[in-house]
């Protein structure tokens, strides 16, 4: 029991203030820090009409505390019946305990500090309006009256439940509004020592971009999409973990975070240009000056070469996407092969769809009971669940119609031009000599040649034949990259290669295909592959031609929580009205959601630049997309932990169907 705890008739559990009026000094004594905010866990015992404020240094989990310190169970007894116990404290409307978190926030800057408290439950809590009103009233009565208390709905269900409750009864804080002012949001957990380079604007960054090197740590309002490979990123304004820039940072394994006010701190402490150690953890960040620069002989990733499977560039035909399987990646590229595999799963199902839920999650033997509930099949056996999971995918998900252009077509095209071959020889020589400035110049010449070189007539006829057979009636096409030099363990090429979505006829299609081929030879893509040890001789570009699907909303989802990789429940989903490109290229701050694929439910993380949240019906569609993504993660897993997340680009059609435009491994 802490010294500040109030006296009670019963002995107090270890490390908790029981029935104490929670003042700011007592709160600070008991608090931990999460996401830059001090917090404590609280347990309201409705039967005893008392509450427990947990000491964060002693008690990490509500459930463990409630079971052992209040009910007198052992941890073994709790673990033996954990799902039932969780149901009693998080889902039962007649529950004895109300579990939540109190966090401290403030309005205004340092000179206008206005502290207030936010009360929230766990995301899986189904507490309805009546219990939320009671929870708020109890905590309000036991909290220092000088501290304002707001309730933050933990999920969309709680938002809907509170909709009819006046804010005079339960004042509310919205999660997305709190995130918009959060002092710190982790994006990639890692550490690095390097030279700090701070830029107050995009113009300052562009003026110095050519001088950036691998050991630089870049801090600026929002790091742009064209960032070269560096040692760390610091964003001073909100961004999304799923932008191309942040996807690359995750794939590179470099520290990356949103740190509000960081540019002022760097200026005040004169850190611009200084050597610093930068670390991002789940709870905090550190930027501290170091006395001496590190050994700059060679970056670690120069010695950690990325492995490429041997590509097949013999004469391979153009085929419909639906004819491909995952094993065709060495002929058509990963994205094309994965879309073919998706077609196969939607037609035939897969026994692998339950894999993620079959893995033991100690103390649970597995999560199959939760999957059964998500599929509306409580009590079903594992074998039946795989069949029902396949039916769920078939009912809600569609794969794009399209054709795949193999590596061999690009190779024939390049071989048809002596000028291209001569320039490729120059590029190889420049790369061997590490003359990257010369290589950049040759790349630009090569790209011009590729974009203007006529496509051999037999290739034009072959492409036209496939379009007539498989995409007749299409008024607009999307043309996407499908290289063998992307989506690899240790190497992400998110946003590096071109896509074209405004193609309407054959001449435009030929231009788009050449544009995708040319992007394999851009200065940036060549540099990034060279740094990763990927030889120009071993890299090829396939092309996907799809029917363009108009949609009012689309975006990107990764089947993990990129800001908390220990979170096995949630997937992270971004969306915007209009083009999905707006989500990933950083031009638009998207709506951002987390969806729980174990207990169900979702929550809005950020509205981005939108003025209001999506309608409830649309968010329900997104919940189905999240579950579909988790099932597909199981099917596409290459090992038997089923832990490797997917990066999925999607759109929601006006009829409510979910279209998966591309899916690939999420490198992190």
Short mmCIF file of N, CA, C and O in Angstrom, two decimals, residues 219-313:
data_model
loop_
_atom_site.label_atom_id
_atom_site.label_comp_id
_atom_site.label_asym_id
_atom_site.label_seq_id
_atom_site.Cartn_x
_atom_site.Cartn_y
_atom_site.Cartn_z
N UNK A 219 15.05 15.39 -39.31
CA UNK A 219 13.90 15.91 -38.56
C UNK A 219 13.29 17.06 -39.34
O UNK A 219 14.00 18.00 -39.73
N UNK A 220 11.98 17.00 -39.58
CA UNK A 220 11.29 18.06 -40.31
C UNK A 220 9.79 17.93 -40.07
O UNK A 220 9.35 16.97 -39.42
N UNK A 221 8.97 18.87 -40.53
CA UNK A 221 7.53 18.79 -40.23
C UNK A 221 6.93 17.44 -40.58
O UNK A 221 6.33 16.79 -39.72
N UNK A 222 7.05 17.00 -41.83
CA UNK A 222 6.68 15.64 -42.23
C UNK A 222 7.69 15.19 -43.27
O UNK A 222 7.88 15.87 -44.29
N UNK A 223 8.36 14.08 -43.01
CA UNK A 223 9.41 13.62 -43.93
C UNK A 223 8.76 13.20 -45.24
O UNK A 223 7.79 12.44 -45.25
N UNK A 224 9.26 13.70 -46.39
CA UNK A 224 8.60 13.46 -47.67
C UNK A 224 8.87 12.08 -48.26
O UNK A 224 9.71 11.32 -47.77
N UNK A 225 8.17 11.82 -49.35
CA UNK A 225 8.18 10.50 -49.98
C UNK A 225 9.51 10.17 -50.67
O UNK A 225 9.81 9.01 -50.89
N UNK A 226 10.30 11.19 -51.00
CA UNK A 226 11.52 10.93 -51.78
C UNK A 226 12.76 10.83 -50.90
O UNK A 226 13.88 10.98 -51.39
N UNK A 227 12.60 10.55 -49.62
CA UNK A 227 13.73 10.50 -48.70
C UNK A 227 14.71 9.40 -49.13
O UNK A 227 14.30 8.29 -49.43
N UNK A 228 16.01 9.70 -49.20
CA UNK A 228 16.97 8.61 -49.45
C UNK A 228 17.14 7.77 -48.19
O UNK A 228 16.62 8.11 -47.12
N UNK A 229 17.88 6.70 -48.31
CA UNK A 229 18.07 5.83 -47.13
C UNK A 229 18.97 6.53 -46.13
O UNK A 229 20.13 6.86 -46.42
N UNK A 230 18.42 6.76 -44.94
CA UNK A 230 19.14 7.46 -43.88
C UNK A 230 19.04 6.63 -42.59
O UNK A 230 18.53 5.52 -42.60
N UNK A 231 19.54 7.21 -41.47
CA UNK A 231 19.64 6.44 -40.23
C UNK A 231 18.42 6.59 -39.33
O UNK A 231 18.21 5.77 -38.44
N UNK A 232 17.61 7.64 -39.53
CA UNK A 232 16.45 7.83 -38.67
C UNK A 232 15.59 8.97 -39.17
O UNK A 232 16.06 9.84 -39.90
N UNK A 233 14.32 8.97 -38.79
CA UNK A 233 13.36 10.00 -39.19
C UNK A 233 12.64 10.52 -37.96
O UNK A 233 12.27 9.76 -37.06
N UNK A 234 12.40 11.85 -37.95
CA UNK A 234 11.60 12.47 -36.89
C UNK A 234 10.62 13.42 -37.55
O UNK A 234 11.03 14.36 -38.24
N UNK A 235 9.33 13.17 -37.37
CA UNK A 235 8.27 14.03 -37.91
C UNK A 235 7.75 14.93 -36.81
O UNK A 235 7.43 14.46 -35.72
N UNK A 236 7.64 16.23 -37.09
CA UNK A 236 7.15 17.17 -36.09
C UNK A 236 5.64 17.33 -36.13
O UNK A 236 5.05 17.91 -35.22
N UNK A 237 5.01 16.82 -37.20
CA UNK A 237 3.55 16.93 -37.33
C UNK A 237 2.96 15.55 -37.56
O UNK A 237 3.67 14.62 -37.98
N UNK A 238 1.63 15.40 -37.33
CA UNK A 238 1.02 14.08 -37.53
C UNK A 238 1.18 13.56 -38.96
O UNK A 238 1.14 14.32 -39.93
N UNK A 239 1.37 12.27 -39.07
CA UNK A 239 1.44 11.57 -40.35
C UNK A 239 0.84 10.18 -40.11
O UNK A 239 0.38 9.89 -39.02
N UNK A 240 0.83 9.34 -41.11
CA UNK A 240 0.30 7.99 -40.95
C UNK A 240 1.43 6.97 -41.04
O UNK A 240 2.34 7.13 -41.86
N UNK A 241 1.40 5.93 -40.22
CA UNK A 241 2.41 4.87 -40.33
C UNK A 241 2.42 4.20 -41.70
O UNK A 241 3.40 3.54 -42.04
N UNK A 242 1.34 4.36 -42.48
CA UNK A 242 1.23 3.64 -43.75
C UNK A 242 1.57 4.49 -44.97
O UNK A 242 1.31 4.08 -46.09
N UNK A 243 2.15 5.68 -44.77
CA UNK A 243 2.65 6.42 -45.92
C UNK A 243 3.86 5.67 -46.49
O UNK A 243 4.50 4.86 -45.79
N UNK A 244 4.17 5.92 -47.75
CA UNK A 244 5.32 5.25 -48.36
C UNK A 244 6.59 5.50 -47.55
O UNK A 244 7.41 4.59 -47.33
N UNK A 245 6.78 6.74 -47.09
CA UNK A 245 7.98 7.08 -46.33
C UNK A 245 8.08 6.23 -45.08
O UNK A 245 9.14 5.67 -44.78
N UNK A 246 6.99 6.14 -44.34
CA UNK A 246 7.04 5.40 -43.08
C UNK A 246 7.08 3.89 -43.31
O UNK A 246 7.61 3.15 -42.48
N UNK A 247 6.51 3.43 -44.43
CA UNK A 247 6.66 2.02 -44.80
C UNK A 247 8.14 1.69 -45.07
O UNK A 247 8.65 0.65 -44.67
N UNK A 248 8.82 2.60 -45.78
CA UNK A 248 10.23 2.38 -46.06
C UNK A 248 11.03 2.36 -44.76
O UNK A 248 11.90 1.50 -44.56
N UNK A 249 10.73 3.30 -43.86
CA UNK A 249 11.45 3.34 -42.58
C UNK A 249 11.25 2.05 -41.80
O UNK A 249 12.20 1.53 -41.19
N UNK A 250 10.03 1.50 -41.84
CA UNK A 250 9.77 0.23 -41.16
C UNK A 250 10.58 -0.89 -41.80
O UNK A 250 11.16 -1.73 -41.11
N UNK A 251 10.61 -0.91 -43.14
CA UNK A 251 11.37 -1.93 -43.84
C UNK A 251 12.87 -1.81 -43.59
O UNK A 251 13.58 -2.82 -43.53
N UNK A 252 13.35 -0.58 -43.46
CA UNK A 252 14.77 -0.36 -43.19
C UNK A 252 15.13 -0.61 -41.72
O UNK A 252 16.29 -0.74 -41.37
N UNK A 253 14.11 -0.62 -40.86
CA UNK A 253 14.37 -0.84 -39.44
C UNK A 253 15.02 0.33 -38.75
O UNK A 253 15.81 0.16 -37.81
N UNK A 254 14.70 1.56 -39.17
CA UNK A 254 15.31 2.75 -38.58
C UNK A 254 14.32 3.43 -37.64
O UNK A 254 13.11 3.35 -37.85
N UNK A 255 14.79 4.10 -36.58
CA UNK A 255 13.87 4.76 -35.65
C UNK A 255 13.08 5.85 -36.35
O UNK A 255 13.61 6.60 -37.17
N UNK A 256 11.79 5.93 -36.01
CA UNK A 256 10.89 6.87 -36.69
C UNK A 256 9.74 7.18 -35.74
O UNK A 256 9.18 6.27 -35.14
N UNK A 257 9.43 8.47 -35.58
CA UNK A 257 8.37 8.86 -34.65
C UNK A 257 7.80 10.21 -35.03
O UNK A 257 8.40 10.96 -35.82
N UNK A 258 6.63 10.50 -34.46
CA UNK A 258 6.06 11.84 -34.50
C UNK A 258 6.35 12.46 -33.14
O UNK A 258 5.96 11.92 -32.10
N UNK A 259 7.07 13.58 -33.13
CA UNK A 259 7.45 14.25 -31.88
C UNK A 259 7.06 15.72 -32.01
O UNK A 259 7.74 16.49 -32.70
N UNK A 260 5.98 16.08 -31.37
CA UNK A 260 5.49 17.46 -31.46
C UNK A 260 6.50 18.41 -30.79
O UNK A 260 6.99 18.15 -29.70
N UNK A 261 6.81 19.52 -31.48
CA UNK A 261 7.72 20.52 -30.92
C UNK A 261 9.18 20.16 -31.03
O UNK A 261 10.04 20.86 -30.48
N UNK A 262 9.51 19.08 -31.75
CA UNK A 262 10.90 18.63 -31.78
C UNK A 262 11.82 19.64 -32.45
O UNK A 262 12.98 19.80 -32.06
N UNK A 263 11.32 20.37 -33.46
CA UNK A 263 12.18 21.33 -34.14
C UNK A 263 12.57 22.48 -33.22
O UNK A 263 13.70 22.99 -33.27
N UNK A 264 11.65 22.89 -32.33
CA UNK A 264 11.98 23.93 -31.35
C UNK A 264 13.02 23.41 -30.36
O UNK A 264 13.97 24.13 -30.00
N UNK A 265 12.86 22.16 -29.94
CA UNK A 265 13.83 21.57 -29.01
C UNK A 265 15.21 21.49 -29.64
O UNK A 265 16.23 21.80 -28.99
N UNK A 266 15.26 21.07 -30.90
CA UNK A 266 16.55 20.96 -31.60
C UNK A 266 17.21 22.33 -31.70
O UNK A 266 18.42 22.48 -31.48
N UNK A 267 16.40 23.36 -32.01
CA UNK A 267 16.96 24.72 -32.11
C UNK A 267 17.43 25.21 -30.75
O UNK A 267 18.54 25.78 -30.63
N UNK A 268 16.63 25.01 -29.70
CA UNK A 268 16.99 25.49 -28.36
C UNK A 268 18.27 24.83 -27.86
O UNK A 268 19.10 25.49 -27.20
N UNK A 269 18.43 23.54 -28.16
CA UNK A 269 19.60 22.81 -27.66
C UNK A 269 20.74 22.77 -28.67
O UNK A 269 21.74 22.09 -28.43
N UNK A 270 20.56 23.50 -29.79
CA UNK A 270 21.61 23.60 -30.83
C UNK A 270 22.10 22.21 -31.27
O UNK A 270 23.30 21.93 -31.33
N UNK A 271 21.13 21.36 -31.60
CA UNK A 271 21.45 19.99 -31.99
C UNK A 271 21.56 19.79 -33.50
O UNK A 271 22.00 18.74 -33.95
N UNK A 272 21.14 20.78 -34.30
CA UNK A 272 21.21 20.62 -35.76
C UNK A 272 22.67 20.47 -36.18
O UNK A 272 23.51 21.31 -35.87
N UNK A 273 22.96 19.38 -36.86
CA UNK A 273 24.34 19.10 -37.28
C UNK A 273 25.15 18.35 -36.24
O UNK A 273 26.28 17.95 -36.51
N UNK A 274 24.59 18.15 -35.02
CA UNK A 274 25.32 17.45 -33.97
C UNK A 274 25.16 15.94 -34.11
O UNK A 274 24.20 15.44 -34.72
N UNK A 275 26.10 15.21 -33.53
CA UNK A 275 26.00 13.76 -33.47
C UNK A 275 25.15 13.39 -32.27
O UNK A 275 25.39 13.86 -31.15
N UNK A 276 24.14 12.56 -32.52
CA UNK A 276 23.19 12.24 -31.46
C UNK A 276 22.88 10.74 -31.46
O UNK A 276 23.09 10.05 -32.46
N UNK A 277 22.37 10.30 -30.33
CA UNK A 277 21.78 8.97 -30.25
C UNK A 277 20.28 9.16 -30.22
O UNK A 277 19.74 9.90 -29.41
N UNK A 278 19.58 8.49 -31.13
CA UNK A 278 18.13 8.63 -31.28
C UNK A 278 17.50 7.26 -31.07
O UNK A 278 17.87 6.29 -31.74
N UNK A 279 16.57 7.18 -30.13
CA UNK A 279 15.90 5.90 -29.85
C UNK A 279 14.41 6.13 -29.73
O UNK A 279 13.95 7.10 -29.12
N UNK A 280 13.64 5.23 -30.33
CA UNK A 280 12.18 5.24 -30.23
C UNK A 280 11.75 3.92 -29.60
O UNK A 280 12.07 2.85 -30.11
N UNK A 281 11.05 4.02 -28.46
CA UNK A 281 10.45 2.84 -27.83
C UNK A 281 8.93 3.01 -27.89
O UNK A 281 8.43 4.04 -28.34
N UNK A 282 8.21 2.03 -27.39
CA UNK A 282 6.75 2.12 -27.41
C UNK A 282 6.24 3.26 -26.53
O UNK A 282 5.16 3.80 -26.77
N UNK A 283 7.02 3.65 -25.52
CA UNK A 283 6.55 4.63 -24.55
C UNK A 283 7.18 6.00 -24.68
O UNK A 283 6.63 6.98 -24.17
N UNK A 284 8.36 6.09 -25.30
CA UNK A 284 9.07 7.38 -25.27
C UNK A 284 10.12 7.42 -26.38
O UNK A 284 10.41 6.42 -27.05
N UNK A 285 10.70 8.61 -26.56
CA UNK A 285 11.80 8.78 -27.50
C UNK A 285 12.95 9.47 -26.77
O UNK A 285 12.75 10.14 -25.75
N UNK A 286 14.15 9.31 -27.32
CA UNK A 286 15.33 9.97 -26.77
C UNK A 286 16.14 10.54 -27.92
O UNK A 286 16.39 9.85 -28.92
N UNK A 287 16.51 11.81 -27.81
CA UNK A 287 17.51 12.40 -28.71
C UNK A 287 18.54 13.06 -27.81
O UNK A 287 18.25 14.06 -27.15
N UNK A 288 19.74 12.49 -27.73
CA UNK A 288 20.76 13.03 -26.84
C UNK A 288 22.09 13.12 -27.57
O UNK A 288 22.46 12.25 -28.35
N UNK A 289 22.80 14.19 -27.29
CA UNK A 289 24.09 14.44 -27.92
C UNK A 289 25.10 13.37 -27.49
O UNK A 289 25.10 12.92 -26.34
N UNK A 290 25.95 12.94 -28.42
CA UNK A 290 27.05 12.02 -28.09
C UNK A 290 28.37 12.76 -28.30
O UNK A 290 28.48 13.66 -29.13
N UNK A 291 29.38 12.35 -27.53
CA UNK A 291 30.65 13.08 -27.55
C UNK A 291 31.43 12.88 -28.84
O UNK A 291 32.04 13.79 -29.37
N UNK A 292 31.39 11.64 -29.38
CA UNK A 292 32.17 11.33 -30.56
C UNK A 292 31.30 10.66 -31.61
O UNK A 292 30.40 9.90 -31.27
N UNK A 293 31.56 10.94 -32.90
CA UNK A 293 30.79 10.25 -33.94
C UNK A 293 31.12 8.77 -33.95
O UNK A 293 32.20 8.35 -33.54
N UNK A 294 30.19 7.94 -34.42
CA UNK A 294 30.44 6.49 -34.49
C UNK A 294 31.41 6.16 -35.62
O UNK A 294 31.81 7.04 -36.41
N UNK A 295 31.76 4.90 -35.71
CA UNK A 295 32.59 4.43 -36.82
C UNK A 295 31.79 4.54 -38.12
O UNK A 295 30.73 3.95 -38.26
N UNK A 296 32.29 5.34 -39.07
CA UNK A 296 31.54 5.60 -40.30
C UNK A 296 32.06 4.78 -41.47
O UNK A 296 31.86 5.15 -42.62
N UNK A 297 32.75 3.69 -41.19
CA UNK A 297 33.34 2.90 -42.27
C UNK A 297 32.29 2.41 -43.25
O UNK A 297 32.45 2.52 -44.47
N UNK A 298 31.20 1.87 -42.74
CA UNK A 298 30.20 1.27 -43.64
C UNK A 298 28.90 1.06 -42.85
O UNK A 298 28.93 0.63 -41.71
N UNK A 299 27.75 1.37 -43.46
CA UNK A 299 26.49 1.09 -42.76
C UNK A 299 26.26 -0.40 -42.62
O UNK A 299 26.74 -1.19 -43.42
N UNK A 300 25.54 -0.77 -41.56
CA UNK A 300 25.30 -2.21 -41.32
C UNK A 300 24.67 -2.89 -42.50
O UNK A 300 24.97 -4.03 -42.82
N UNK A 301 23.73 -2.19 -43.16
CA UNK A 301 23.00 -2.86 -44.23
C UNK A 301 23.84 -3.11 -45.47
O UNK A 301 23.43 -3.81 -46.36
N UNK A 302 25.05 -2.55 -45.54
CA UNK A 302 25.94 -2.91 -46.65
C UNK A 302 26.43 -4.34 -46.50
O UNK A 302 26.81 -4.98 -47.48
N UNK A 303 26.48 -4.83 -45.27
CA UNK A 303 26.99 -6.18 -45.04
C UNK A 303 25.85 -7.19 -44.86
O UNK A 303 26.10 -8.36 -44.65
N UNK A 304 24.61 -6.71 -44.92
CA UNK A 304 23.46 -7.60 -44.77
C UNK A 304 22.71 -7.66 -46.10
O UNK A 304 21.71 -7.00 -46.30
N UNK A 305 23.27 -8.40 -47.01
CA UNK A 305 22.74 -8.43 -48.37
C UNK A 305 21.37 -9.08 -48.43
O UNK A 305 21.08 -10.05 -47.72
N UNK A 306 20.55 -8.56 -49.32
CA UNK A 306 19.20 -9.08 -49.51
C UNK A 306 19.25 -10.20 -50.54
O UNK A 306 19.91 -10.09 -51.58
N UNK A 307 18.56 -11.29 -50.24
CA UNK A 307 18.59 -12.45 -51.12
C UNK A 307 17.47 -12.37 -52.15
O UNK A 307 16.33 -12.07 -51.82
N UNK A 308 17.83 -12.62 -53.41
CA UNK A 308 16.85 -12.67 -54.51
C UNK A 308 16.77 -14.09 -55.04
O UNK A 308 17.80 -14.72 -55.31
N UNK A 309 15.56 -14.61 -55.19
CA UNK A 309 15.41 -15.88 -55.89
C UNK A 309 15.76 -15.69 -57.36
O UNK A 309 15.62 -14.59 -57.92
N UNK A 310 16.20 -16.75 -58.00
CA UNK A 310 16.60 -16.66 -59.41
C UNK A 310 15.37 -16.39 -60.28
O UNK A 310 14.41 -17.18 -60.29
N UNK A 311 15.36 -15.26 -61.00
CA UNK A 311 14.20 -14.97 -61.85
C UNK A 311 14.21 -15.85 -63.10
O UNK A 311 15.26 -16.30 -63.55
N UNK A 312 13.03 -16.07 -63.65
CA UNK A 312 12.89 -16.85 -64.88
C UNK A 312 12.49 -15.90 -66.01
O UNK A 312 11.41 -15.32 -65.98
N UNK A 313 13.38 -15.75 -66.98
CA UNK A 313 13.14 -14.78 -68.06
C UNK A 313 13.14 -15.46 -69.42
O UNK A 313 13.36 -14.82 -70.44
#
